[in-house]
Tab-separated table of C-alpha atoms in Angstrom:
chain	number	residue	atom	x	y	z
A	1	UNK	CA	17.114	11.682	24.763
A	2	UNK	CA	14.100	10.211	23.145
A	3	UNK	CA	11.209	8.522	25.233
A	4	UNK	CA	8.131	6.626	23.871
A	5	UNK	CA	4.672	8.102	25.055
A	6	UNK	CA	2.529	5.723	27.311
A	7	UNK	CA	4.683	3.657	29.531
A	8	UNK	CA	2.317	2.430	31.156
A	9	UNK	CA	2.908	-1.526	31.577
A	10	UNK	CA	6.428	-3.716	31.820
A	11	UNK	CA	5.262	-5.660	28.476
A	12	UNK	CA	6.899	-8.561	29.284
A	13	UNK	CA	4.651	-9.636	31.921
A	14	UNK	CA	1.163	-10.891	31.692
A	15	UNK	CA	-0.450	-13.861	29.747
A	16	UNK	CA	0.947	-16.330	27.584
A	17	UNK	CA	2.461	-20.097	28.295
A	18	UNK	CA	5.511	-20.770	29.451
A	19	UNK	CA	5.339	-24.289	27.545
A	20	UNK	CA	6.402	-25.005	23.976
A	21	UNK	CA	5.170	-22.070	22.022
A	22	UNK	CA	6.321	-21.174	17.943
A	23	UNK	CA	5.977	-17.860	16.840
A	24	UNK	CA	4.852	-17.541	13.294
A	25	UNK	CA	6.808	-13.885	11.784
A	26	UNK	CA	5.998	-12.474	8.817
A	27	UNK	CA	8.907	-9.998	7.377
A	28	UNK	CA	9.347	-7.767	4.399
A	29	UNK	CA	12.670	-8.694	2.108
A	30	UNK	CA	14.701	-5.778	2.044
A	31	UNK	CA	17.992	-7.370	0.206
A	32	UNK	CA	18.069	-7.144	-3.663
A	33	UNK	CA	19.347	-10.912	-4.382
A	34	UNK	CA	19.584	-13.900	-2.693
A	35	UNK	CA	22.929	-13.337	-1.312
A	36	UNK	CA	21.785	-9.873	0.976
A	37	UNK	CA	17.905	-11.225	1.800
A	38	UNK	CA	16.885	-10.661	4.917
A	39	UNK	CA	15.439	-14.422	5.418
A	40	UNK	CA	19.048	-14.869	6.589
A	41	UNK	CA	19.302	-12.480	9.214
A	42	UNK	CA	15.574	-13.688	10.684
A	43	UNK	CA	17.172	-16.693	10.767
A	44	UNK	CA	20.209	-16.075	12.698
A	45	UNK	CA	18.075	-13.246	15.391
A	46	UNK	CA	15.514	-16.722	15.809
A	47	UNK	CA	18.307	-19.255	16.089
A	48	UNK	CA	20.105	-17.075	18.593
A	49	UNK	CA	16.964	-16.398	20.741
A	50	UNK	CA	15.427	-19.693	20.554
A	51	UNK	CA	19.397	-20.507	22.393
A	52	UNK	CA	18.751	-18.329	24.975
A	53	UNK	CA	14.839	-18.995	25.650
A	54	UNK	CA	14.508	-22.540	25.803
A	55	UNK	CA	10.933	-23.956	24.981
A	56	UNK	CA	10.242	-21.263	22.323
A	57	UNK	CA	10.897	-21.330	19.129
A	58	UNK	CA	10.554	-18.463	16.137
A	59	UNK	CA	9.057	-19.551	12.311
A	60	UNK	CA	10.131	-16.650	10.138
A	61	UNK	CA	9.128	-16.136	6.841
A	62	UNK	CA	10.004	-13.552	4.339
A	63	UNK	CA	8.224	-12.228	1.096
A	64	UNK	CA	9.214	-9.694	-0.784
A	65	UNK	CA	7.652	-6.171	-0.914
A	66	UNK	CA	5.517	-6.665	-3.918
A	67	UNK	CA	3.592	-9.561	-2.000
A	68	UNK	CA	4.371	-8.897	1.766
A	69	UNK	CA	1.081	-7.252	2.935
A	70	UNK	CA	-0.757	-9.328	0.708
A	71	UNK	CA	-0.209	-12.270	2.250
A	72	UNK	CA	-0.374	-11.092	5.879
A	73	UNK	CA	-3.993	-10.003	5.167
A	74	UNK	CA	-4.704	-13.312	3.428
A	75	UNK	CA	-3.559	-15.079	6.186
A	76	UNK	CA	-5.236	-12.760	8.751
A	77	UNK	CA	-8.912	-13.484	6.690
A	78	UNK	CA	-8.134	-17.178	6.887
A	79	UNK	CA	-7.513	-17.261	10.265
A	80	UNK	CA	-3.870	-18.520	10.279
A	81	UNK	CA	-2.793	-15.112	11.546
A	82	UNK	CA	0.812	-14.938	12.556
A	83	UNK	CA	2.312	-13.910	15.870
A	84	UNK	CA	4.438	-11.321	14.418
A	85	UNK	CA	4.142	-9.374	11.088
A	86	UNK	CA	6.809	-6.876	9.488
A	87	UNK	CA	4.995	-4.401	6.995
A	88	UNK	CA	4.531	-1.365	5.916
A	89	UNK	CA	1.443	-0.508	7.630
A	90	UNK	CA	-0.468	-0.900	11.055
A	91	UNK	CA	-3.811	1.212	11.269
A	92	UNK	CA	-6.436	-1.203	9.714
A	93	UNK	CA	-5.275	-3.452	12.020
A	94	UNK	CA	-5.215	-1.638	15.146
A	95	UNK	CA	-8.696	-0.153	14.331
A	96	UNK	CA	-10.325	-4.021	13.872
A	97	UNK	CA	-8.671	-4.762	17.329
A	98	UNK	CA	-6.383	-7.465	16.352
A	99	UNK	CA	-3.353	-5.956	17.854
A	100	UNK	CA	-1.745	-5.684	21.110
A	101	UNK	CA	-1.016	-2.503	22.370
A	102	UNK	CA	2.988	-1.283	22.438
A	103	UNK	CA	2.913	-1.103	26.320
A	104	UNK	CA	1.247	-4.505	26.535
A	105	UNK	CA	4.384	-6.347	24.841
A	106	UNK	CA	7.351	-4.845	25.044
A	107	UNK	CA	9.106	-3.718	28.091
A	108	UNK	CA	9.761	-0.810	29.562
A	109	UNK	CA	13.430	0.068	28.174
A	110	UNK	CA	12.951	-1.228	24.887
A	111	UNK	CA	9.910	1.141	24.527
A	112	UNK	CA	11.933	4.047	26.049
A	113	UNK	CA	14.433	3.308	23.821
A	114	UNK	CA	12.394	4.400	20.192
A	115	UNK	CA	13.182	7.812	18.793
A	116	UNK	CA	10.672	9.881	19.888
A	117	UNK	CA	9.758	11.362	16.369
A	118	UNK	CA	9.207	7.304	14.722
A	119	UNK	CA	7.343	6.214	17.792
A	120	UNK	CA	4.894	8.676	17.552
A	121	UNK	CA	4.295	8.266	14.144
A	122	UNK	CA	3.172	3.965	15.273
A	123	UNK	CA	0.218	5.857	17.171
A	124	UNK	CA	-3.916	5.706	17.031
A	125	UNK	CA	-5.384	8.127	18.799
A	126	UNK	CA	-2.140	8.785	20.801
A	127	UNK	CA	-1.986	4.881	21.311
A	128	UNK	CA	1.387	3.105	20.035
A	129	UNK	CA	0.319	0.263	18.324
A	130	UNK	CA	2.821	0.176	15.596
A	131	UNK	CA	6.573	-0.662	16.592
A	132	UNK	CA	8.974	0.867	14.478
A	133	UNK	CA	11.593	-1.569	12.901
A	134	UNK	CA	13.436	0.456	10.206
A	135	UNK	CA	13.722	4.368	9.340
A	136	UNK	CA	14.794	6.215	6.170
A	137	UNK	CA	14.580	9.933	5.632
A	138	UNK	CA	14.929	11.476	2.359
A	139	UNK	CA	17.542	14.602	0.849
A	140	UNK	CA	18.443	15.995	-2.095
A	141	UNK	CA	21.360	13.864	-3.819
A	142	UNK	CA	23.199	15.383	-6.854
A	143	UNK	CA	26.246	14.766	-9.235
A	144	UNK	CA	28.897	16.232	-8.533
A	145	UNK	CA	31.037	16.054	-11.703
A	146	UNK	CA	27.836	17.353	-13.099
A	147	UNK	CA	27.882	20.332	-11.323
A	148	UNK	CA	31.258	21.124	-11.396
A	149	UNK	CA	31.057	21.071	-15.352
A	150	UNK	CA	28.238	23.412	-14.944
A	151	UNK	CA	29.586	25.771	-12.840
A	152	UNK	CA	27.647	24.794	-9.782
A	153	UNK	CA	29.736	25.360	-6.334
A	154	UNK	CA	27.321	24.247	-4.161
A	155	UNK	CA	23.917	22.569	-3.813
A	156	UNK	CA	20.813	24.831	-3.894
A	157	UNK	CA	18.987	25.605	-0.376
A	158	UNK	CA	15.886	27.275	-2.478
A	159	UNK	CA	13.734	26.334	-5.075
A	160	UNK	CA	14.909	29.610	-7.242
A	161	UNK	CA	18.575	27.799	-6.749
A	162	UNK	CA	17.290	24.564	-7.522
A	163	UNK	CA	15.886	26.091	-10.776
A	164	UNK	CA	18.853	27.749	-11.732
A	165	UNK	CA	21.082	24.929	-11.251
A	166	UNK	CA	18.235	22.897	-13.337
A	167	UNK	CA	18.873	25.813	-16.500
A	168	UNK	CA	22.653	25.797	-15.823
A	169	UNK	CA	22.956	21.566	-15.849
A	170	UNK	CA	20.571	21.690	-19.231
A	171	UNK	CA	22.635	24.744	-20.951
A	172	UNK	CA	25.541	21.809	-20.150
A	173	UNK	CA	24.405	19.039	-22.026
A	174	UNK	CA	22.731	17.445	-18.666
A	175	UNK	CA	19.772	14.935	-19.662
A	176	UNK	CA	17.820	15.166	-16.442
A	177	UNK	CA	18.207	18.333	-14.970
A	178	UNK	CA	15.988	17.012	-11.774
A	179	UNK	CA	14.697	13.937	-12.012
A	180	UNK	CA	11.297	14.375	-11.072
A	181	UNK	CA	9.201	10.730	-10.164
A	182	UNK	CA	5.449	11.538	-10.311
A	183	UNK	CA	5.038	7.552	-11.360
A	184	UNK	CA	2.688	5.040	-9.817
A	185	UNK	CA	5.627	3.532	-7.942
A	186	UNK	CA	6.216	5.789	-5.076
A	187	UNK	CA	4.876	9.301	-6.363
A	188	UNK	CA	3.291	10.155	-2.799
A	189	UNK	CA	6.977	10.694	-1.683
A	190	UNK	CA	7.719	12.888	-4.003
A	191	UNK	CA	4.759	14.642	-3.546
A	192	UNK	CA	4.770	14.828	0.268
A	193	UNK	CA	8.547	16.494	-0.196
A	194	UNK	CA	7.436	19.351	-2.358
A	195	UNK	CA	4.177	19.504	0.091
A	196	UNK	CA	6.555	19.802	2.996
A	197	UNK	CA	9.066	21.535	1.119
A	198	UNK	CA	6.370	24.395	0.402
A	199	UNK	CA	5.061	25.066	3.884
A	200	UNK	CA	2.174	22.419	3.553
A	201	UNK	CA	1.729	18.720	4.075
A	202	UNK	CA	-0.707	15.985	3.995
A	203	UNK	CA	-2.393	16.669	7.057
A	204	UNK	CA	-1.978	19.592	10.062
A	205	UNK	CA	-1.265	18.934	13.444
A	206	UNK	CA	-4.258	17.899	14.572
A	207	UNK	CA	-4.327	14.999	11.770
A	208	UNK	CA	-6.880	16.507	9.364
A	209	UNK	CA	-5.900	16.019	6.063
A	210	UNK	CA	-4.686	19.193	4.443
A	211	UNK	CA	-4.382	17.837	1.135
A	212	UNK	CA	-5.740	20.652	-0.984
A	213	UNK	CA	-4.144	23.495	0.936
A	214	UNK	CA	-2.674	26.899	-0.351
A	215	UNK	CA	0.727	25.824	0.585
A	216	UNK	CA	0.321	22.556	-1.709
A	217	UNK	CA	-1.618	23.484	-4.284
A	218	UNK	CA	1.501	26.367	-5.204
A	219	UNK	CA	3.939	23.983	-4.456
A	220	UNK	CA	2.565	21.847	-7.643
A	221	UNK	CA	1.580	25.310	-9.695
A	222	UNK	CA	5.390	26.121	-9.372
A	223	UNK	CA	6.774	22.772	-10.681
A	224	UNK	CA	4.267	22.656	-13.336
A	225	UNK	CA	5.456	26.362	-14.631
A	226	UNK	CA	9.039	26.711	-13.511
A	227	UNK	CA	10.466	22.827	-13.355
A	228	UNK	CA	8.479	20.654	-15.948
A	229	UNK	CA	7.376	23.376	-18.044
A	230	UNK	CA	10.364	25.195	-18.763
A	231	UNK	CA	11.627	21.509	-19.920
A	232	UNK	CA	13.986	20.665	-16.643
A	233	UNK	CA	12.735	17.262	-15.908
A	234	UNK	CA	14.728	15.359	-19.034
A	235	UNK	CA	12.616	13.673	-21.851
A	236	UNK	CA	9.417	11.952	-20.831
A	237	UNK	CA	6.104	12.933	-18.284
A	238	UNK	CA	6.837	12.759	-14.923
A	239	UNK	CA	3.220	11.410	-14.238
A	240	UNK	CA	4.477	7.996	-16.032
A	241	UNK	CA	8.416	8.370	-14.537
A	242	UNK	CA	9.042	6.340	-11.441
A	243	UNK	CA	11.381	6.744	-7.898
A	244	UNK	CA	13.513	3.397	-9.560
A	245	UNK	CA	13.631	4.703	-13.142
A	246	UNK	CA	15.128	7.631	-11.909
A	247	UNK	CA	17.504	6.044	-9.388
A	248	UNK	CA	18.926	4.065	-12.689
A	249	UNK	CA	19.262	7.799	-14.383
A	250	UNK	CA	21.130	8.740	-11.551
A	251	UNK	CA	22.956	5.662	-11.461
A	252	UNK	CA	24.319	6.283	-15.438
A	253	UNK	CA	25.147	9.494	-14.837
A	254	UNK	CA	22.589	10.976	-16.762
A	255	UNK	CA	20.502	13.034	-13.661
A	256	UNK	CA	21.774	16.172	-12.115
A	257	UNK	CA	19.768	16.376	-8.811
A	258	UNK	CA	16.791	14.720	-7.305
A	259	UNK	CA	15.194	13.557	-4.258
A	260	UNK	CA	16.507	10.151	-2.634
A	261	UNK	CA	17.010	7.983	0.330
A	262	UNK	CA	19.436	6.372	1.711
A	263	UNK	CA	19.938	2.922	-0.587
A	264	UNK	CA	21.093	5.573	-3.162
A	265	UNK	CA	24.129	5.779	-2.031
A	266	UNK	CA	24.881	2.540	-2.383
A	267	UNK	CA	23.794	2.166	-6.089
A	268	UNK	CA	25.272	5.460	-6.811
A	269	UNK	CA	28.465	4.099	-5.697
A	270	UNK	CA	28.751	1.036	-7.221
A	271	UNK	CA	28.241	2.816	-10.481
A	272	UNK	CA	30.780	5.053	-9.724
A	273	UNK	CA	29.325	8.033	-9.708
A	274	UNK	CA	30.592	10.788	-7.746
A	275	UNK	CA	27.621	12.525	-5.291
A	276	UNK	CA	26.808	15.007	-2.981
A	277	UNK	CA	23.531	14.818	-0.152
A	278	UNK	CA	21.994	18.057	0.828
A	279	UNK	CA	18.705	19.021	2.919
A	280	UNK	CA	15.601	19.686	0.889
A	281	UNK	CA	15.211	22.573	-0.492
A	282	UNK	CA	12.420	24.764	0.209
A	283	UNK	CA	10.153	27.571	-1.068
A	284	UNK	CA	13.155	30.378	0.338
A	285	UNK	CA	15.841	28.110	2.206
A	286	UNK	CA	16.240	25.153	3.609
A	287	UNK	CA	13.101	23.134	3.739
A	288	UNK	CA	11.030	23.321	7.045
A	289	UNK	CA	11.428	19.857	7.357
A	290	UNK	CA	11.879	16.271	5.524
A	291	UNK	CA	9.695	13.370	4.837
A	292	UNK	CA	10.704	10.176	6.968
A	293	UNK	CA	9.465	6.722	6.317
A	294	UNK	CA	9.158	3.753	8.396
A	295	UNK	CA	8.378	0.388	8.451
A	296	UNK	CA	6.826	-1.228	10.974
A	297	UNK	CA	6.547	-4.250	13.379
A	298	UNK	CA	3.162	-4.975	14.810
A	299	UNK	CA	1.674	-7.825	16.973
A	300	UNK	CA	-1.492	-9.975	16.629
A	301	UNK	CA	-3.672	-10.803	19.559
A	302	UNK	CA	-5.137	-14.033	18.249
A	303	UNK	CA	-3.067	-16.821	19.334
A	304	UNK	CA	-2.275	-15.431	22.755
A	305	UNK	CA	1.606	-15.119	22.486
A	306	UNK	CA	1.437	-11.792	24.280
A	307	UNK	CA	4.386	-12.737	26.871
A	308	UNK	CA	6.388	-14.689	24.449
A	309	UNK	CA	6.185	-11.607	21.686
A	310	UNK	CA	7.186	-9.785	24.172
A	311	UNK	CA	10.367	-11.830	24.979
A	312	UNK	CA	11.047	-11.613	21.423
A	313	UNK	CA	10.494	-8.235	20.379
A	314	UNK	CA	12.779	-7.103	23.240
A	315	UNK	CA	15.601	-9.600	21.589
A	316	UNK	CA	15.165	-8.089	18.408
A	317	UNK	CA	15.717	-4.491	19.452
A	318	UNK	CA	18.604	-5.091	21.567
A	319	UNK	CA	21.902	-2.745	20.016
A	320	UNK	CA	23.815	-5.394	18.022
A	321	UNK	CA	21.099	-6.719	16.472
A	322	UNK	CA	19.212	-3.576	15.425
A	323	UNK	CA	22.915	-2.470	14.203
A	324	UNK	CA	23.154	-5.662	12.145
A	325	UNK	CA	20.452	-4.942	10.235
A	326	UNK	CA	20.638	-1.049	9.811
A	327	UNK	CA	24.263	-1.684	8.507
A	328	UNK	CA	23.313	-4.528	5.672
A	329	UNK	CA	20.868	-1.929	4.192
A	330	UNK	CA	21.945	1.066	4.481
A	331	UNK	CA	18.637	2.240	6.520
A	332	UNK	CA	18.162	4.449	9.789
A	333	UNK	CA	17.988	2.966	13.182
A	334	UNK	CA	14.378	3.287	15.091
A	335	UNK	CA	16.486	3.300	18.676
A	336	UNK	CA	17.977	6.427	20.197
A	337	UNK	CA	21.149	3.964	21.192
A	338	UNK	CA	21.773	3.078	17.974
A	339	UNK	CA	21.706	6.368	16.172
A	340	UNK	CA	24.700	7.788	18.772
A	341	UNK	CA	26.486	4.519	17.976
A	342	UNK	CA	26.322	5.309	14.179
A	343	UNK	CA	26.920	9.411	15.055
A	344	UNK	CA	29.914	8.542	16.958
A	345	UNK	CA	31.886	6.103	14.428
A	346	UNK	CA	32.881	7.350	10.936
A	347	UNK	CA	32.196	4.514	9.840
A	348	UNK	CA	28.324	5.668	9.617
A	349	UNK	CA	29.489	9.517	8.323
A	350	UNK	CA	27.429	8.943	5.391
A	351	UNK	CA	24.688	8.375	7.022
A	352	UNK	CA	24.881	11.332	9.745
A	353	UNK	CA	23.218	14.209	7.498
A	354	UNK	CA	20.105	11.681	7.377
A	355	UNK	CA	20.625	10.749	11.063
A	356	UNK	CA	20.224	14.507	11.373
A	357	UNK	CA	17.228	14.910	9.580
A	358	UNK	CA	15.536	12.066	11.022
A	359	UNK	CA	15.058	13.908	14.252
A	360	UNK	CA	12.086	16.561	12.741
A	361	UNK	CA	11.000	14.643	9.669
A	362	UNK	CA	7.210	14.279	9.266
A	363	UNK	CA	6.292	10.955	8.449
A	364	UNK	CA	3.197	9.433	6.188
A	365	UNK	CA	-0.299	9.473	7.889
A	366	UNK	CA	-0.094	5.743	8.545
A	367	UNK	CA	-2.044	6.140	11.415
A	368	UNK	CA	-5.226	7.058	9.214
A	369	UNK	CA	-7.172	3.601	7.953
A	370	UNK	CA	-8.066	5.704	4.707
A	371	UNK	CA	-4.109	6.178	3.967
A	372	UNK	CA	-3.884	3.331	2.131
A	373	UNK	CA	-6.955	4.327	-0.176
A	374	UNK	CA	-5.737	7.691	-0.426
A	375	UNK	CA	-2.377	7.151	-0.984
A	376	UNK	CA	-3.943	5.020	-4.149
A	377	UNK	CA	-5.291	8.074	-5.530
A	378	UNK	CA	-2.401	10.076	-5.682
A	379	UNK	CA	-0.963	7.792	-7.281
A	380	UNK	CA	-3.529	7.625	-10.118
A	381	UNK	CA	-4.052	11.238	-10.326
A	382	UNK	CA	-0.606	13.706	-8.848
A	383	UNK	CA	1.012	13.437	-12.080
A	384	UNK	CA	-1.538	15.358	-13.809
A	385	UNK	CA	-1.250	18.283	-11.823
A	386	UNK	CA	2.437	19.213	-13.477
A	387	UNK	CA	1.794	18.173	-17.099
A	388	UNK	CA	0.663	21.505	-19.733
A	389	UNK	CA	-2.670	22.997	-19.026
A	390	UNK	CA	-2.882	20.717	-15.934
A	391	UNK	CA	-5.087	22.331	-12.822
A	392	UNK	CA	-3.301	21.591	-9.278
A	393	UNK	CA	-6.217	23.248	-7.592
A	394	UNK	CA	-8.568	21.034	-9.156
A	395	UNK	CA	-6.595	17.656	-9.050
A	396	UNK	CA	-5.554	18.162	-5.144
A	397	UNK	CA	-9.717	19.483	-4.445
A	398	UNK	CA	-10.860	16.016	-5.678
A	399	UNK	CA	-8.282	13.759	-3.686
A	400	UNK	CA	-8.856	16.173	-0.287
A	401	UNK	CA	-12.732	15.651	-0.928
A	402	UNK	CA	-12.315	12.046	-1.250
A	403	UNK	CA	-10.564	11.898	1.537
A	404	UNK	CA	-12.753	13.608	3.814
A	405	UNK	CA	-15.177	11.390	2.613
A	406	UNK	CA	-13.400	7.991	3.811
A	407	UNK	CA	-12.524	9.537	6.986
A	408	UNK	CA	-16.047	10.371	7.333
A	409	UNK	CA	-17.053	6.946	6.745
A	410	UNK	CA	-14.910	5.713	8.870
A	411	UNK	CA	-12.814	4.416	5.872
């Protein structure tokens, strides 16, 4: 089974009153309309706790994505910093010394309890500062009734069989062959899967970005010549296509195969469309490995709550209520307890291949302060790299140099 690295300190000891305390929280939205927000499951984990722990009580507000981070930095430079924040990212943070330390918090069994794959990925400098909350891991999804038409009998394991299932589903009438997202939405996931799914990667094991490597820069010379250029991407450049634009394709029917998480499903379903999930695949099989996000919880230092966050965090992460949540959203647990309560009820079977995968993805460089700036430029510029006459070797060169640069400066 999974442990956490550093156990160092039983988090739930140590400074903080034992008086009246609130803890301000800060959480993402993760529902799609009022009725499935998350504001409502905060609000039942707080009411539930605050029972149980007399004298404390939890303030929990939720934003949506778009805003989220926003205002947790906005109310970090204002110094009205909450207690608790749920975002997608940790590092700046951690390196200004505003946060507490994973081992200074939460106990010992809830920190034992992370997979160990996610936890590592909350480290700086092999310190766990970011907690993991939720997990997703990505795999190819594709339409079945689509591929049967076309003669397809199974899903491709290669990126020659991903080709030829892209010629076959356009020789059928198929719109999107393989819906390819280079967009400004969430492009550096798609690029990260062909990275991985080529041998490469954004960085190598010792963290240094690896951004214009061999490995990547053929990964994006073979989708410029084999997928977009030989017209298997559907009408429209991929450098202006985004992750939710082709979701909708998918969604109508109109894509045969493309990269996708988990919250797919669900959409695919309700639209009635018939699919199948398959590993990445990779330059000659299987893909070494896939690309697993997470969001994460993380803890401010400035209004001493150390004990009582503590208290709290070890509430949230307790099975039924990490279950709750993994179950409204379709999304990967964080805790090796929940993942063999999901692997051993049906229930969760379509959720198992990602369970699976989750175990050896690779996971963004969050723990690099210059992520967020880089991430921003592949945004701007990946999509060139596929479109006619476009230079991978050149695009990926600038992005690694800039890179280096920020991490350099200390960026």
């Amino acid at each position: 089974m999974a442990t956490a690295p550093g156990l160092t300190a039983c988090g739930s000891g140590g400074s903080g009153s034992d008086g009246d305390v609130t803890l301000k929280v800060v959480a993402a939205d993760y529902g799609d309309s009022t009725a499935n927000g998350s504001q409502k499951y905060w609000n039942k984990v707080a009411r539930a706790f605050e029972a149980k722990n007399g004298g404390l009580k939890v303030d929990v507000k939720v934003y949506g994505w778009t805003e989220v981070d926003r205002r947790v930095a906005e109310m970090v430079k204002n110094g009205q910093t909450p207690d608790i924040a749920q975002i997608g990212a940790y590092a700046d943070y951690a390196a200004q010394g505003k946060l507490y330390r994973a081992d200074e918090m939460l106990s010992i069994p809830t920190q034992a309890g992370f997979i160990t794959s996610i936890a590592h990925a909350g480290e700086v400098r092999r310190v766990q500062y970011g907690v993991p909350f939720v997990a997703s891991a990505r795999l190819l999804f594709y339409n079945k009734k689509l591929f049967d038409r076309a003669g397809i009998s199974s899903a491709p394991a290669s990126w020659d069989e991903l080709k030829e299932a892209a010629v076959r589903l356009k020789a059928n009438g198929v719109k999107i062959p393989y819906g390819l997202p280079l967009g400004p939405e969430e492009c550096q996931a798609e690029t990260m899967m062909w990275m991985l799914s080529g041998g490469g990667g954004y960085t190598d094991a010792n963290g240094s970005y690896t951004i214009d490597s061999t490995e990547n820069i053929e990964a994006f010379e073979w989708l410029r010549d084999e997928l977009v250029g030989a017209d298997l991407t559907g009408p429209g450049s991929p450098a202006r296509t985004n992750r939710q634009d082709t979701f909708d394709a998918f969604a109508r029917g109109e894509v045969g195969m493309l990269n996708g998480h988990p919250t797919l499903m669900q959409q695919a379903s309700g639209h009635g469309i018939t699919y199948g999930t398959a590993p990445l695949p990779g330059r000659r099989g299987k893909s070494p490995s896939t690309m697993g996000v997470a969001d994460w919880l993380m803890a401010f230092k400035q209004n001493g709550h150390r004990k009582e966050i503590g208290k709290f965090l070890d509430f949230v992460y307790t099975e039924d209520n990490v279950l709750d949540f993994v179950t409204e959203y379709d999304l990967l647990p964080v805790t090796t307890a929940v993942e063999q309560t999901m692997l051993g009820d049906r229930e969760y079977k379509r959720l198992w291949r990602f369970l699976d995968e989750l175990e050896s993805a690779e996971f963004y460089p969050a723990d690099k302060t210059s992520w967020a700036e880089v991430s921003k430029l592949i945004k701007q510029k990946i999509g060139s790299t596929v479109a006619k006459g476009g230079d991978p070797a050149s695009v990926l060169g600038q992005i690694q140099r800039e890179a280096d640069a920020m991490e350099n400066a200390g960026a």
